[in-house]
Amino acid sequence: MSKLLPYVIGGLALAGVAVVVTKVLTPTPAASGHNMAMPDLSQIAQGAPIVKVKLPAELSPLAQMGKVAFDAKCSTCHGENAAGRNGKAPPLVHPYYRPGHHADAAFLIAAQAGVRAHHWPFGNMPPVKGVTQADVKAIVAYVRTLQEANGIF
């Protein structure tokens, strides 16, 4: 065991350094002006937008198609420009939905199969009738463009 001790100590030290470096170099939502905390919904009127969304200067062709699909399939619940609707559905322009927390595939699963409530107090999301994989791909492009314009990566 005494021959292995320097290797064990070195390995633990290296692991500690890796943790510190990862914490220092990984941007957090708070560093971009956003955090994972849910907004205080008690101060927002029912049906009102939950967050303010800064619009991007332009949308790619795919994101433009996504906006059309979002407006037709998602905005009734998730609000104009994915800002959410208090009492109805959360904003998708929120750090909870950044790519590192909800991958693009999560949007497809949610749209096609529904999803149990897990971040917000609005209840379960039902499947979206008539939404296709192509619709969701375009919608995700639109939402990711909005997120980027609002400092959510």
Coordinates of C-alpha atoms in Angstrom, one line a residue:
M1 CA 0.0 0.0 0.0
S2 CA 2.8 2.4 0.8
K3 CA 4.0 2.2 -2.8
L4 CA 0.5 3.2 -4.0
L5 CA 0.1 6.1 -1.6
P6 CA 1.8 8.7 -3.7
Y7 CA -0.3 7.7 -6.7
V8 CA -3.5 7.9 -4.7
I9 CA -2.6 11.3 -3.3
G10 CA -1.6 12.5 -6.7
G11 CA -4.8 11.3 -8.2
L12 CA -6.9 13.0 -5.6
A13 CA -5.0 16.2 -6.0
L14 CA -5.4 16.0 -9.8
A15 CA -9.2 15.4 -9.4
G16 CA -9.4 18.4 -7.1
V17 CA -7.6 20.6 -9.6
A18 CA -10.0 19.4 -12.3
V19 CA -13.0 20.3 -10.3
V20 CA -11.7 23.8 -9.5
V21 CA -10.7 24.4 -13.2
T22 CA -14.1 23.2 -14.4
K23 CA -15.9 25.5 -11.9
V24 CA -13.8 28.5 -12.9
L25 CA -14.0 27.9 -16.7
T26 CA -17.6 26.8 -17.0
P27 CA -19.9 29.9 -17.5
T28 CA -22.9 29.9 -15.3
P29 CA -26.3 31.4 -16.1
A30 CA -25.6 34.0 -13.4
A31 CA -22.5 35.1 -15.3
S32 CA -24.7 36.0 -18.2
G33 CA -27.2 37.9 -16.1
H34 CA -29.5 34.9 -15.8
N35 CA -29.9 32.4 -13.0
M36 CA -31.8 29.2 -12.6
A37 CA -34.2 30.8 -10.1
M38 CA -37.9 30.9 -11.0
P39 CA -39.2 34.4 -11.2
D40 CA -41.6 35.6 -8.4
L41 CA -44.9 34.7 -10.2
S42 CA -47.0 36.4 -7.5
Q43 CA -46.2 39.8 -8.9
I44 CA -47.2 38.9 -12.5
A45 CA -50.8 39.0 -13.6
Q46 CA -52.5 35.8 -14.7
G47 CA -51.9 35.3 -18.5
A48 CA -49.2 38.0 -18.6
P49 CA -45.7 37.3 -20.0
I50 CA -43.4 35.9 -17.4
V51 CA -40.1 37.3 -18.8
K52 CA -39.1 40.1 -21.0
V53 CA -37.7 38.9 -24.3
K54 CA -35.2 40.9 -26.3
L55 CA -35.7 40.0 -30.0
P56 CA -32.7 39.1 -32.2
A57 CA -31.7 41.4 -35.0
E58 CA -32.6 38.7 -37.5
L59 CA -33.7 35.1 -37.8
S60 CA -32.2 32.4 -40.0
P61 CA -34.6 30.8 -42.5
L62 CA -35.1 27.8 -40.2
A63 CA -35.7 30.0 -37.2
Q64 CA -38.2 32.1 -39.3
M65 CA -40.1 28.8 -40.1
G66 CA -39.9 28.0 -36.4
K67 CA -41.5 31.3 -35.4
V68 CA -44.4 30.5 -37.7
A69 CA -44.8 27.0 -36.3
F70 CA -44.3 28.4 -32.7
D71 CA -46.9 31.0 -33.2
A72 CA -49.4 28.4 -34.5
K73 CA -48.6 25.5 -32.1
C74 CA -47.0 26.9 -29.0
S75 CA -47.7 30.6 -28.3
T76 CA -51.2 30.0 -26.9
C77 CA -49.5 28.5 -23.9
H78 CA -45.9 29.6 -24.0
G79 CA -46.7 33.2 -25.0
E80 CA -45.5 35.5 -27.7
N81 CA -41.8 35.1 -28.3
A82 CA -41.7 32.2 -25.8
A83 CA -42.0 34.7 -22.9
G84 CA -44.4 32.3 -21.0
R85 CA -47.9 33.0 -19.7
N86 CA -48.3 33.2 -16.0
G87 CA -50.8 30.5 -14.8
K88 CA -50.5 28.7 -18.2
A89 CA -47.0 27.7 -19.3
P90 CA -43.4 28.7 -18.6
P91 CA -41.1 30.9 -20.7
L92 CA -38.8 28.9 -23.0
V93 CA -36.4 31.9 -22.9
H94 CA -35.2 30.9 -19.5
P95 CA -32.0 29.2 -18.3
Y96 CA -34.0 26.1 -17.4
Y97 CA -34.3 25.5 -21.2
R98 CA -30.8 26.3 -22.2
P99 CA -29.1 23.5 -24.3
G100 CA -27.0 22.3 -21.4
H101 CA -30.1 21.7 -19.3
H102 CA -32.8 20.7 -21.9
A103 CA -31.3 19.3 -25.1
D104 CA -33.0 19.8 -28.4
A105 CA -34.4 16.3 -28.2
A106 CA -36.3 17.2 -25.0
F107 CA -38.4 19.7 -27.0
L108 CA -39.3 16.9 -29.4
I109 CA -40.2 14.5 -26.7
A110 CA -42.3 17.2 -24.9
A111 CA -44.1 18.2 -28.0
Q112 CA -44.9 14.7 -29.2
A113 CA -45.4 12.9 -25.8
G114 CA -46.1 15.6 -23.3
V115 CA -44.1 16.1 -20.2
R116 CA -44.8 16.0 -16.4
A117 CA -44.4 19.3 -14.6
H118 CA -40.9 19.5 -13.0
H119 CA -39.7 23.1 -12.9
W120 CA -42.8 25.2 -12.9
P121 CA -46.2 25.1 -11.1
F122 CA -48.4 25.0 -14.2
G123 CA -49.1 21.3 -14.3
N124 CA -48.3 18.8 -17.0
M125 CA -47.8 19.7 -20.6
P126 CA -50.0 17.6 -22.9
P127 CA -48.8 16.4 -26.3
V128 CA -49.1 19.0 -29.1
K129 CA -51.5 17.6 -31.7
G130 CA -50.3 17.8 -35.3
V131 CA -46.7 18.8 -34.5
T132 CA -44.1 17.1 -36.7
Q133 CA -40.4 16.5 -36.2
A134 CA -39.7 19.1 -38.8
D135 CA -41.9 21.6 -36.9
V136 CA -40.1 21.0 -33.7
K137 CA -36.7 21.3 -35.3
A138 CA -37.6 24.7 -36.7
I139 CA -39.3 25.7 -33.3
V140 CA -36.1 24.7 -31.5
A141 CA -34.0 26.9 -33.9
Y142 CA -36.3 29.8 -33.2
V143 CA -36.2 29.3 -29.4
R144 CA -32.4 28.8 -29.4
T145 CA -32.1 32.1 -31.4
L146 CA -34.3 33.9 -28.8
Q147 CA -32.3 32.4 -26.0
E148 CA -29.0 33.5 -27.5
A149 CA -30.3 37.0 -28.0
N150 CA -31.1 37.0 -24.3
G151 CA -27.7 35.7 -23.1
I152 CA -28.9 32.1 -22.4
F153 CA -26.5 29.6 -23.8

